[in-house]
Each structure stands twice: as C-alpha cells, then as structure tokens.
Short mmCIF file of C-alpha atoms in Angstrom, two decimals:
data_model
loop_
_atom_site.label_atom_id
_atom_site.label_comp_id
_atom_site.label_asym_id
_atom_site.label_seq_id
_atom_site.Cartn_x
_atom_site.Cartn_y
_atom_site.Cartn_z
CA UNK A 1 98.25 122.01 100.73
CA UNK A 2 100.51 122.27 104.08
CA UNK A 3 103.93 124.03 104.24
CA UNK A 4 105.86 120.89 103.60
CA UNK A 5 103.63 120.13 100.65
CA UNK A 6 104.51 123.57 98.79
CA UNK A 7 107.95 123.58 100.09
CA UNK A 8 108.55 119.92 98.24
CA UNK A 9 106.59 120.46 95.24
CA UNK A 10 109.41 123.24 94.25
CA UNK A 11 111.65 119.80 93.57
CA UNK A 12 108.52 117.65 91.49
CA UNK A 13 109.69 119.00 88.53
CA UNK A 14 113.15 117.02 88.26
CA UNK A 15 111.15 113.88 88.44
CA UNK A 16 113.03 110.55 89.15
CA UNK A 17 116.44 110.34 88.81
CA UNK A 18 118.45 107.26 89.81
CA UNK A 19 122.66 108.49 90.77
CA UNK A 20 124.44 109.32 93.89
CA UNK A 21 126.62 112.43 92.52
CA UNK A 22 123.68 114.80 93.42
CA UNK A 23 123.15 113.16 96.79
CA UNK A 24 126.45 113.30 97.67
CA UNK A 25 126.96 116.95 96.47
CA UNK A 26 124.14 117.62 99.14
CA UNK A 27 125.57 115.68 101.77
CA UNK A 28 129.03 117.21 101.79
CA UNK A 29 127.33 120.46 102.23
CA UNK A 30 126.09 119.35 105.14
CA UNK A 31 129.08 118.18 107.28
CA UNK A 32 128.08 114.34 105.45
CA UNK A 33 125.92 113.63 108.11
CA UNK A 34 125.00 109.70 106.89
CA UNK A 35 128.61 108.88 108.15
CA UNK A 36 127.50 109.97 111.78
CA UNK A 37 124.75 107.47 111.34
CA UNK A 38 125.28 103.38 112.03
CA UNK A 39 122.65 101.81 109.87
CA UNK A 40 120.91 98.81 108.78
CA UNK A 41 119.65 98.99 104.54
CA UNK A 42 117.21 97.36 103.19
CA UNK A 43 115.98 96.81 100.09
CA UNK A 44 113.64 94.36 98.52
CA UNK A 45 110.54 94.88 95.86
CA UNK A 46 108.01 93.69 98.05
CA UNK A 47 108.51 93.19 102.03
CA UNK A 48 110.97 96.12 102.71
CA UNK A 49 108.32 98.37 104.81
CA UNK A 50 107.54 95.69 106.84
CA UNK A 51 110.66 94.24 107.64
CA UNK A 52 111.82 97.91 108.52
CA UNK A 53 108.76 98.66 110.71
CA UNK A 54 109.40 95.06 112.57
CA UNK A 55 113.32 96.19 112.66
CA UNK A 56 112.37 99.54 114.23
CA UNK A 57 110.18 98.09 116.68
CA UNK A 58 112.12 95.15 118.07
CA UNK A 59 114.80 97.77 118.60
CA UNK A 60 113.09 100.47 120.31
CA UNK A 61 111.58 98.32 122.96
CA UNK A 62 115.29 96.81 123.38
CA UNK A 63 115.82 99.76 124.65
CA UNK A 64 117.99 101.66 121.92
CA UNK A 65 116.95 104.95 120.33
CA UNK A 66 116.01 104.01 116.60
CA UNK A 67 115.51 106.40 113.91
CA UNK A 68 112.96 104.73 110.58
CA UNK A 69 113.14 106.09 106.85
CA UNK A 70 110.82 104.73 104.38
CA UNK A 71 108.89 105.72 101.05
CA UNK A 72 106.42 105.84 100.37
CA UNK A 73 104.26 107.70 103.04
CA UNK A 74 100.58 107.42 102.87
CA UNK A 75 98.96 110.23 104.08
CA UNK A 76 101.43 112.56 105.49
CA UNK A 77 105.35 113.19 104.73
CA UNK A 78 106.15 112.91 108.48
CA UNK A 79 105.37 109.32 108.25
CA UNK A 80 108.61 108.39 106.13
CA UNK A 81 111.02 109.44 109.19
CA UNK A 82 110.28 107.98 112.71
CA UNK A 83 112.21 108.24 115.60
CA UNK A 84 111.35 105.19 118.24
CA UNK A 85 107.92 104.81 116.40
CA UNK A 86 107.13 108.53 116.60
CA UNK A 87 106.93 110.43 113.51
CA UNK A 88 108.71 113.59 112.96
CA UNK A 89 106.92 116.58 113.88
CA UNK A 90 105.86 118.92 110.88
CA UNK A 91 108.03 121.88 112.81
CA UNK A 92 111.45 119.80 113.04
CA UNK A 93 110.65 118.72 109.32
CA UNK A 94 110.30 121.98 108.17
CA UNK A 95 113.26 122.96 109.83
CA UNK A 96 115.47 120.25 108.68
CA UNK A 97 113.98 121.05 105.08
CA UNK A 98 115.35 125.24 105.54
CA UNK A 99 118.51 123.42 106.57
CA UNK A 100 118.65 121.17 103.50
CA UNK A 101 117.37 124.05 101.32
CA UNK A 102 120.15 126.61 102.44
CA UNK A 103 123.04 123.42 101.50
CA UNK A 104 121.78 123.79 97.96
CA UNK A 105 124.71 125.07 95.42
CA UNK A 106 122.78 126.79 92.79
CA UNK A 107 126.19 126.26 91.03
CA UNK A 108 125.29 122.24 91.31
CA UNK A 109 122.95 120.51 89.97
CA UNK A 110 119.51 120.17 92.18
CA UNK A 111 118.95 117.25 94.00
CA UNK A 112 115.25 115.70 93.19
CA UNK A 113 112.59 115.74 95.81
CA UNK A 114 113.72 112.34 96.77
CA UNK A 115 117.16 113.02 97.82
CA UNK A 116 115.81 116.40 99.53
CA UNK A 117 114.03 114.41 101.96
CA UNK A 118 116.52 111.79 102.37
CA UNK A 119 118.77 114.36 103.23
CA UNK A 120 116.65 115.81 105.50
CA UNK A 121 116.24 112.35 107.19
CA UNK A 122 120.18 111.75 107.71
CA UNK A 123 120.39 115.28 109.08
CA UNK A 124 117.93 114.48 111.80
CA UNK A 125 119.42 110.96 112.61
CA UNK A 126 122.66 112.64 112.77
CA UNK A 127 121.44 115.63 114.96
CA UNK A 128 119.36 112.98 117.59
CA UNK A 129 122.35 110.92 117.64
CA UNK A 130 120.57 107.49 117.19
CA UNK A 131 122.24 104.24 118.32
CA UNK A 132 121.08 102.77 114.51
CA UNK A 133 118.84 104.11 111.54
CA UNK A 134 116.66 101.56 109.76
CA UNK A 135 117.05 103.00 106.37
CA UNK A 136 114.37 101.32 103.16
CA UNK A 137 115.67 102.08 99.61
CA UNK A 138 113.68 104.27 97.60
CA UNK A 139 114.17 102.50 94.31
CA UNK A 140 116.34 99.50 93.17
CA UNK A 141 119.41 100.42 95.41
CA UNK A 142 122.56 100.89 93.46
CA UNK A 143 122.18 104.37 92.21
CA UNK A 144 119.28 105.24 95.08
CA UNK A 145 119.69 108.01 97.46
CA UNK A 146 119.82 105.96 100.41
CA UNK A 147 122.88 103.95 99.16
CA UNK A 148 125.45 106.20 100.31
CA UNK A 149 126.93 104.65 103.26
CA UNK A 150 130.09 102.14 103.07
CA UNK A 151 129.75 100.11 105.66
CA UNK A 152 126.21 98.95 107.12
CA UNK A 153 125.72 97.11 109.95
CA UNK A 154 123.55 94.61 107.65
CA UNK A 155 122.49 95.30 104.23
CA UNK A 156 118.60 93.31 103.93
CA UNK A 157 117.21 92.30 100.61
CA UNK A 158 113.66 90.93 101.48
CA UNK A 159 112.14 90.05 97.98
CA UNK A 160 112.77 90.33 94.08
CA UNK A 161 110.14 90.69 91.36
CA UNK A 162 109.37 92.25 88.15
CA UNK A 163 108.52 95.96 88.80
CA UNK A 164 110.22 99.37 88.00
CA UNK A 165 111.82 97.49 85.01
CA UNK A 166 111.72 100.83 83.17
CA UNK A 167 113.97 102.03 84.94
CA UNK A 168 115.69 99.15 86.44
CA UNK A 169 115.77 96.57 83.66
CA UNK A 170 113.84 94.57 81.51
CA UNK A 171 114.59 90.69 82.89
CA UNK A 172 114.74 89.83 86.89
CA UNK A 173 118.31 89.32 86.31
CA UNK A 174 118.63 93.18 85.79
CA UNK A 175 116.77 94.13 88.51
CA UNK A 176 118.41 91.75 90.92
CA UNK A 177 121.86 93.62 89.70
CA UNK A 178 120.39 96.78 91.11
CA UNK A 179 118.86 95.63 94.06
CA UNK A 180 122.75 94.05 95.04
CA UNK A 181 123.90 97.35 94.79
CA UNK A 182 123.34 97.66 98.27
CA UNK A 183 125.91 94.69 99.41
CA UNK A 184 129.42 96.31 100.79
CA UNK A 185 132.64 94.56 101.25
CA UNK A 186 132.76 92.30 104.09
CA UNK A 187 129.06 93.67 105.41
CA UNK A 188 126.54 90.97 106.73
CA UNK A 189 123.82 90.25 104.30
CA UNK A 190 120.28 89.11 104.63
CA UNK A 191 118.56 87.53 102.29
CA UNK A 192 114.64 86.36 101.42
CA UNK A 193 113.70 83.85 98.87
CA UNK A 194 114.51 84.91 95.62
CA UNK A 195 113.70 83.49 92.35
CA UNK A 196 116.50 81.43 90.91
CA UNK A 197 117.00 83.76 88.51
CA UNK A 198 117.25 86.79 90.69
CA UNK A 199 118.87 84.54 93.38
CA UNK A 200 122.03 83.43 91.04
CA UNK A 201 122.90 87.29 90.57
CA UNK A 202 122.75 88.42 94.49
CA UNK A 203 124.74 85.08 94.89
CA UNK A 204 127.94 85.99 92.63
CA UNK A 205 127.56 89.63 94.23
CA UNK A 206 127.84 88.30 97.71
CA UNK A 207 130.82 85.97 96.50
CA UNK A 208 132.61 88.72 95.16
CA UNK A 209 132.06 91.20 97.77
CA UNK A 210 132.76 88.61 100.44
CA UNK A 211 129.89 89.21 102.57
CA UNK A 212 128.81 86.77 105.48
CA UNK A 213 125.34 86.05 104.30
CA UNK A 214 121.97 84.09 105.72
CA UNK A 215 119.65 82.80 102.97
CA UNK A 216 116.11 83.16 105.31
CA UNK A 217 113.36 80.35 104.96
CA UNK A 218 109.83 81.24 106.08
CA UNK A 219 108.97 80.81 109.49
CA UNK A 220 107.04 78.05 110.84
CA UNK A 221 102.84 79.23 111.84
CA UNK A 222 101.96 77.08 114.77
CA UNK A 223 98.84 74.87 114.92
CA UNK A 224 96.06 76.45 116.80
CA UNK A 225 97.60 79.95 116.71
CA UNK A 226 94.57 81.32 115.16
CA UNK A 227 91.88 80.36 117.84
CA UNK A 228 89.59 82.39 119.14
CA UNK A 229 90.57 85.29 116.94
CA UNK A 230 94.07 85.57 118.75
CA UNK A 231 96.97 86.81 116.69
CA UNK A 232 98.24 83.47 114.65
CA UNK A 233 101.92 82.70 116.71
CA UNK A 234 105.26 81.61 114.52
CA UNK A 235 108.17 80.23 115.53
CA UNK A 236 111.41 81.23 114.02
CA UNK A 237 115.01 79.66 115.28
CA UNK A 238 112.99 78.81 118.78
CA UNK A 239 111.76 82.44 119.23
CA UNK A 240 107.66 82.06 119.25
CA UNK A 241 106.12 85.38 118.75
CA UNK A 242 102.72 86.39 117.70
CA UNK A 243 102.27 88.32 114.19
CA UNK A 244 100.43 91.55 114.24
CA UNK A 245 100.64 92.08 110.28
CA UNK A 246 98.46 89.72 108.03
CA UNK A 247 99.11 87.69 104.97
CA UNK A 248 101.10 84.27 104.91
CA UNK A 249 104.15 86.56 103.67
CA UNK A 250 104.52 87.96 107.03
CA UNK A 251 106.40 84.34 107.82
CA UNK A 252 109.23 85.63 105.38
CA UNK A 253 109.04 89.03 106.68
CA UNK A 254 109.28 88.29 110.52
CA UNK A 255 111.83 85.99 109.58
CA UNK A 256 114.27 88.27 107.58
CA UNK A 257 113.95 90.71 110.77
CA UNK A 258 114.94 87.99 112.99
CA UNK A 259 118.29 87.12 111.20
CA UNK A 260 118.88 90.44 111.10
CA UNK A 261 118.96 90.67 114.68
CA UNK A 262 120.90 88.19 115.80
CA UNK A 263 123.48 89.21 113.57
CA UNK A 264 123.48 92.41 116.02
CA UNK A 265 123.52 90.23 119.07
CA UNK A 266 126.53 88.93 117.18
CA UNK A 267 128.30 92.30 116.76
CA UNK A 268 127.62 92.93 120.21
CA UNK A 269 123.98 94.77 120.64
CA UNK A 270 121.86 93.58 123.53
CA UNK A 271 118.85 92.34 122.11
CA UNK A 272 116.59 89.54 124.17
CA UNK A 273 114.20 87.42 122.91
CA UNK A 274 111.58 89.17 125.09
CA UNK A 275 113.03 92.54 123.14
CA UNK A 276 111.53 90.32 119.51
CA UNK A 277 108.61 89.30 120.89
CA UNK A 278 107.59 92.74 122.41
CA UNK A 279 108.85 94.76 119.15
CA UNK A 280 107.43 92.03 116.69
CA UNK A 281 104.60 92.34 118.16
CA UNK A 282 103.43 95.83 118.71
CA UNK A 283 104.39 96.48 115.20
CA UNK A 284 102.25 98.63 112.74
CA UNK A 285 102.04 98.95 109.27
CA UNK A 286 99.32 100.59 107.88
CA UNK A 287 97.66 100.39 104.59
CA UNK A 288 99.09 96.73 104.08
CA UNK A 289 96.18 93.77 104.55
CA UNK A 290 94.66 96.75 106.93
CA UNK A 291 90.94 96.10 108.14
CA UNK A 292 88.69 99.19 108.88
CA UNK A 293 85.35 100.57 108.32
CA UNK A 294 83.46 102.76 105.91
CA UNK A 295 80.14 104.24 106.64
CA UNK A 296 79.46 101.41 109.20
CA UNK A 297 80.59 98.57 106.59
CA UNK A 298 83.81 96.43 107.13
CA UNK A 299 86.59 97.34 104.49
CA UNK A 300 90.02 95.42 104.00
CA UNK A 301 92.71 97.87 102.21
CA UNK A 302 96.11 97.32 100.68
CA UNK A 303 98.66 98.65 98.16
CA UNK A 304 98.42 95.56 95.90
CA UNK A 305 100.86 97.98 93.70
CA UNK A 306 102.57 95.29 91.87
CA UNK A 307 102.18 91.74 90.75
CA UNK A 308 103.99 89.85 94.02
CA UNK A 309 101.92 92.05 96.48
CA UNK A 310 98.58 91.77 94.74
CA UNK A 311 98.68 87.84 94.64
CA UNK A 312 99.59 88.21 98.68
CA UNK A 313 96.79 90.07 98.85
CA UNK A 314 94.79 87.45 97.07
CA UNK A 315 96.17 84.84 98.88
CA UNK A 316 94.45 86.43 102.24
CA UNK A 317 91.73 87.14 100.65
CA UNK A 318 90.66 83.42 99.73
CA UNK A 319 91.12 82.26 103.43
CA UNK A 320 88.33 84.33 104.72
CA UNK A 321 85.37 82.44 102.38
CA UNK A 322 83.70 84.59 101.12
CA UNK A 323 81.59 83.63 97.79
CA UNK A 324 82.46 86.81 96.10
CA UNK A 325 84.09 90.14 96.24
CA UNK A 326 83.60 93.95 95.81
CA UNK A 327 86.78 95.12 94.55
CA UNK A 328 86.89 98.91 94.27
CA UNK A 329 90.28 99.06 92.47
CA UNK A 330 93.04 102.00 90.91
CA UNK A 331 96.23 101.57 89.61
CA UNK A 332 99.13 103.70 87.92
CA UNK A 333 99.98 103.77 84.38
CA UNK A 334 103.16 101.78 84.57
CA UNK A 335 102.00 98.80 86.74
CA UNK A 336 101.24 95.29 85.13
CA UNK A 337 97.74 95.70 84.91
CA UNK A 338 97.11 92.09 83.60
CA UNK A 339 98.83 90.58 85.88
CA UNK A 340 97.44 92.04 88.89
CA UNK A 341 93.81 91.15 87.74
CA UNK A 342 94.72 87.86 87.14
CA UNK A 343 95.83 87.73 91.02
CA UNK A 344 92.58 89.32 92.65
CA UNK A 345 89.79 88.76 89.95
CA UNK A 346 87.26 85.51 90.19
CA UNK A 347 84.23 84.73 88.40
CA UNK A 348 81.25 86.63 90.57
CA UNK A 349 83.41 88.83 91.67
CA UNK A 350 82.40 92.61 91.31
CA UNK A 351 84.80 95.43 90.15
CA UNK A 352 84.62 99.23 90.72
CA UNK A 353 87.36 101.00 89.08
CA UNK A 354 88.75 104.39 89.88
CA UNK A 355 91.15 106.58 88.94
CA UNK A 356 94.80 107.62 91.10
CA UNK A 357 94.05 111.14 91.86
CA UNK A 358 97.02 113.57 91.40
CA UNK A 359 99.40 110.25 89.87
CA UNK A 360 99.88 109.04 86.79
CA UNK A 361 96.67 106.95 86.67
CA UNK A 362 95.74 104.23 84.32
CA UNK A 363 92.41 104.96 81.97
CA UNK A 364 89.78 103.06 83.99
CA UNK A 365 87.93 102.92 80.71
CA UNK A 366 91.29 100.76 79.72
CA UNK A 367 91.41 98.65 82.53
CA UNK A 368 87.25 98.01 82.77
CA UNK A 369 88.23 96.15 79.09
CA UNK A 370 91.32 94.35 80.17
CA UNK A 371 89.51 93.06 83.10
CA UNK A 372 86.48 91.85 81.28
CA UNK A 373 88.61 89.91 79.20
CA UNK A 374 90.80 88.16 82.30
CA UNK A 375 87.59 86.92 83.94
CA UNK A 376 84.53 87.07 81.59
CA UNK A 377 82.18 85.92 84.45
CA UNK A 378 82.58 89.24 86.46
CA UNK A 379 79.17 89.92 88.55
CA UNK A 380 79.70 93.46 87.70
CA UNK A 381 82.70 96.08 86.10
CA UNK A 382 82.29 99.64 85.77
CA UNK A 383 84.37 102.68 86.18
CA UNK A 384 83.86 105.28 88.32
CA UNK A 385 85.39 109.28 88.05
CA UNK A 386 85.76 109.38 91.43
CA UNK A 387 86.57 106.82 94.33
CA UNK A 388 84.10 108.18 96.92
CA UNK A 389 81.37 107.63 94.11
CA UNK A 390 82.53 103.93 93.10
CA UNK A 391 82.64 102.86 97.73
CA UNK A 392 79.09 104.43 97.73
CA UNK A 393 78.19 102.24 94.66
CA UNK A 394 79.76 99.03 95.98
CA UNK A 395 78.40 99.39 99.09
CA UNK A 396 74.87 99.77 97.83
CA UNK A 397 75.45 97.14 95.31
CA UNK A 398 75.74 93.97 97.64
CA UNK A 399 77.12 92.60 101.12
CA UNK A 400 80.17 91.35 99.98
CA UNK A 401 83.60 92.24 101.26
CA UNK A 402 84.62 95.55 100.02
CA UNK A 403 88.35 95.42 99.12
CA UNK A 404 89.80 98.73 98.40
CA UNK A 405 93.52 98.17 96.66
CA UNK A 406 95.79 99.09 93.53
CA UNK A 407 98.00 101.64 94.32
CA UNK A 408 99.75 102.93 97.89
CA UNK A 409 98.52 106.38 96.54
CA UNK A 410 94.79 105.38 96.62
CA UNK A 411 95.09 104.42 99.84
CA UNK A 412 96.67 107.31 101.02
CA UNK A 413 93.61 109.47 99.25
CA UNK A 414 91.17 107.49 100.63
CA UNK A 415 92.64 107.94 104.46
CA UNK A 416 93.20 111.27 104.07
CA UNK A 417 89.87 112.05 102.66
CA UNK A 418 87.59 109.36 104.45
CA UNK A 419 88.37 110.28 108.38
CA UNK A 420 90.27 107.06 109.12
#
C-alpha cells in the first residue's frame, strides 16, 4: 500500500455520504478554492467518463490549460485528477492531501474520503490556475461533492438509468431528480437521450431553472469508415472526426461533447474544428471496450458495472462474430445481477466467475445459480476464488474471445496485478 493509499484509508470508515454541508465546511477552510475555478459538470449514469475525457482533450489541444476530475480511478488515485491529459504526480497529491488534512476542524464533522479528494482536486485547479476544469459527479449530483459551484459554464447530463437507487431512489423518476441537481439558474445545459420517464423530470427542472438547453441526438457513423481497420469516422453538425473509443454509444458520447463546445465558442472560447477533431481523436479511456493481451491471448475488458453499460458492451460484442464467448466475470453486491447476465450471456457461451477483491463482492456461488437459470444452455459456469485462476482456466478451456468485465474494480485489479 503507497502513501496516498494509507493516508486515504484514515477517511474509509465514514463510508458514503451524499450532502454538501461537510464539503463546504472544507472548502471555506481553504480560501473556497472551487470559486477560483470556471468549470464545466457533468453528470450522467453511464457516458460521463467519456464525455469528460473527450471534453478534456478537445480542449487541451485548443490550446487552453485544462484540469480533469473523475471517479472512479482504476489502478492508481492520480488518475482521477489530470491536468492537460497528465495525471497528477503522487508528490503534488500528497501535498495537496497535507494541505486538505491540516483544513480539517476536528470541531466539524469529517468530510468522507470522497470529498477529501475532491477537495484536494479544486485546490490544485485553483493553485495551476486553469482556463476550465472538467469536473464528473461522483454520485447522482444534487447532494455530491462536486456540486458546489453556482454558476457552470455548462452543466452535461449524458445518460439516465436504474443504478445507485439505494441511495438515489427507487423509480428513474427519482434518480433523474438527483441527477438535475446539477442544473443552475440561467446555466447552459446538455442533454443525452433520456428515457421518457427520466426525460419529463430534467425537462420541468430546466423549465424552472430557465436554462438554455440542447437535447443531443446520436451522431451519424459514415459508410465505409471502418475499412481496412481504420478508426470508424462520424459526423456530427458537419464536423467529421474519427472515434478512438468503441461501442455504438460513443455516437451519443462524441456528440454530447460537441454541443458542449460550441456552446463555448458561443460564450466566446476559441475552439476550431481542427481543435475537435485533434482532441476527439487522441482521446483515451481506459478500461472501457479496451482490447489487450494476456499471456499472448487477445482479451477485450470493460466495467460492464451496471445494466446500460453491460448491454453496450454486448452490443460490441455481437459485431465481432464470434460463435461463442469466454466470459470471466465479477460483480458487486448491489448491482442488478440479472439483468446484466441477461445483456452478455448466450447459449454456448462459457462463464468464469470471480470474486471483487477488497469490494463488496457478490457470492460467485450466488451468481454461478442465477446465471444457470438466465441461459440454461451455458457451454460451461463455474466459480473461481481467485481471478488469475479463473483467466488461466478460460484460456486453457477454448479459443474463444476472453471477455474480462463486471465491475470497474476488477479491472483495476487485474491491471494492476497483470503488468498491463
């Protein structure tokens, strides 16, 4: 465990807890550094990352110095705050974390680990004196730590599904509520395709809070774009651009980045379509429809966390033809286990489930019986107690593509741990 592990494990212990009083507590402590900071919030279920990696990209090669804060990381905590594509070195993180630490009132109550580092993350945007901050919500958005600024440059809600309704609500009306929390008075708003349910909420929120808003529609995928195993090309309001990140959902994604854009150009930021194309395309995303290798055999890996992402994921998936698949799979406890089997899981398929170390993990005993009963005409399902047991297994087992996917957190274990 590194420095910034042990320093940040002192705050596990207060778990997750949605509210700004604690975050703004901290902030005033520290001169309120998020007001020195312009910024552009998004928030979304599924979508968010990418949108802010394509954000943060197009910008820095416009030329403007662009900080990036997301959650979660995969392998390291430097990778949730970027300045022009560079992560934050562990020294300066450490450092801003002292800084954080020492703005503590032991009188107060202590801020969670979350609102530590997103602390630490304004403090350093404030202190390089970026032109803009691409800023993802943590969870939901009204009561998350990143919602503490009044007046955005754009507030960005890519997506809304059904996950993190224990803590956001039971019905996508209720999570749609929270999500809207990010809209300010007056602020431009962007907005993905939403399920009429979810849409009919964020619409009486941007009504009441008068916001100019853009509903986004998909971009268009050109013919021919994916000959001769060139990056497939899209064409969004007469910008063509190639698309680095995989997955049909990218069309959305690139989109919602876009619009966002031009509604800087509108405020006055010089941003040229060359700027797009450049940023759009050297954009990287890791661990999201990712190919790579393992012991000499190709591997595709994703987060597949929740329902939306996993049937993306099957969605790609199917376009490649293969007969059958080698899914080596873990999930958390409170993900829709069902559901995401039903997304990935066809007859001839084989499954290899693992546990989530150091999370919350679902029983793979549990999940081996829920999956049997999705898809009955599984080639193979077994759990494994390990995942470096279950990708020996699976790659012994047959010469299908090996799909390793469930949960961010795997992911992050298995680059850590595999030399990726």
């Amino acid at each position: 465990m590194n420095s910034i592990d042990s320093f940040l494990k002192r705050f596990e212990h207060f778990g997750v807890e949605l509210g700004l009083e604690r975050i703004y507590q901290l902030l005033d402590n520290l001169g309120n550094p998020h007001q020195q900071v312009p910024i552009i919030h998004v928030a979304g279920t599924n979508g968010k990352g990418s949108v802010c990696a394509y954000l943060s990209s197009i910008l820095t090669a416009a030329g403007y110095k662009v900080g990036r804060y997301t959650s979660p990381h995969l392998v390291d905590w430097t990778e949730r705050i970027c300045l022009n594509e560079q992560q934050i070195s562990p020294t300066k993180l450490e450092e801003l974390l002292e800084e954080v630490e020492a703005a503590i009132n032991p009188e107060q109550a202590s801020p969670t680990l979350f609102e530590v580092i997103t602390a630490a993350a304004w403090l350093y945007f404030a202190q390089q004196e970026v032109d803009v901050a691409v800023v993802e919500v943590g969870l939901g958005g009204r009561l998350d730590a990143t919602n503490v600024c009044q007046q955005p440059m754009v507030t960005v809600i890519t997506s809304i599904s059904w996950e993190h309704w224990q803590r956001l609500g039971p019905t996508l009306a209720d999570i749609a509520g929270e999500k809207a929390g990010i809209l300010k008075p007056g602020c431009p708003a962007v907005i993905g395709q939403l399920p009429p349910e979810a849409e009919k909420v964020v619409q009486k929120r941007v009504n009441d809070l008068e916001c100019p808003v853009v509903w986004v529609k998909p971009a268009e995928l050109l013919e021919g774009s994916r000959e001769n195993d060139s990056l497939p090309m899209a064409n969004y309001q007469g910008i063509e651009y190639p698309l680095p990140l995989l997955g049909d959902v990218q069309l959305i994604n690139s989109a919602i980045a876009i619009a966002t854009i031009h509604i800087l150009e509108k405020q006055g930021w010089q941003i040229f379509p060359a700027a797009i194309k450049e940023g759009i395309a050297n954009t990287k995303w890791p661990g999201r429809l990712q190919w790579t290798k393992w012991q000499d055999r190709k591997l595709l890996i994703d987060g597949a966390h929740n329902t939306a992402a996993a049937q993306v994921l099957g969605r790609y998936v199917r376009t490649l033809n293969y007969q059958s698949i080698s899914w080596v799979m873990g999930m958390l406890s409170t993900k829709e286990h069902s559901e995401i089997f039903r997304a990935l899981i066809r007859p001839g398929d084989r499954l290899y489930l693992v546990p989530v170390p150091d999370h919350s993990s679902a029983d793979t005993g549990q999940l081996t019986t829920i999956a049997k009963n999705i898809c009955t005409e599984l080639a193979f399902c077994q759990a494994y107690p390990n995942l470096r047991t279950a990708m020996e297994e699976a790659v012994v087992d047959s010469e299908n593509l090996i799909v390793l996917c469930g949960s961010l957190y795997l992911l992050g274990y298995f680059l850590a741990t595999s030399g990726n």
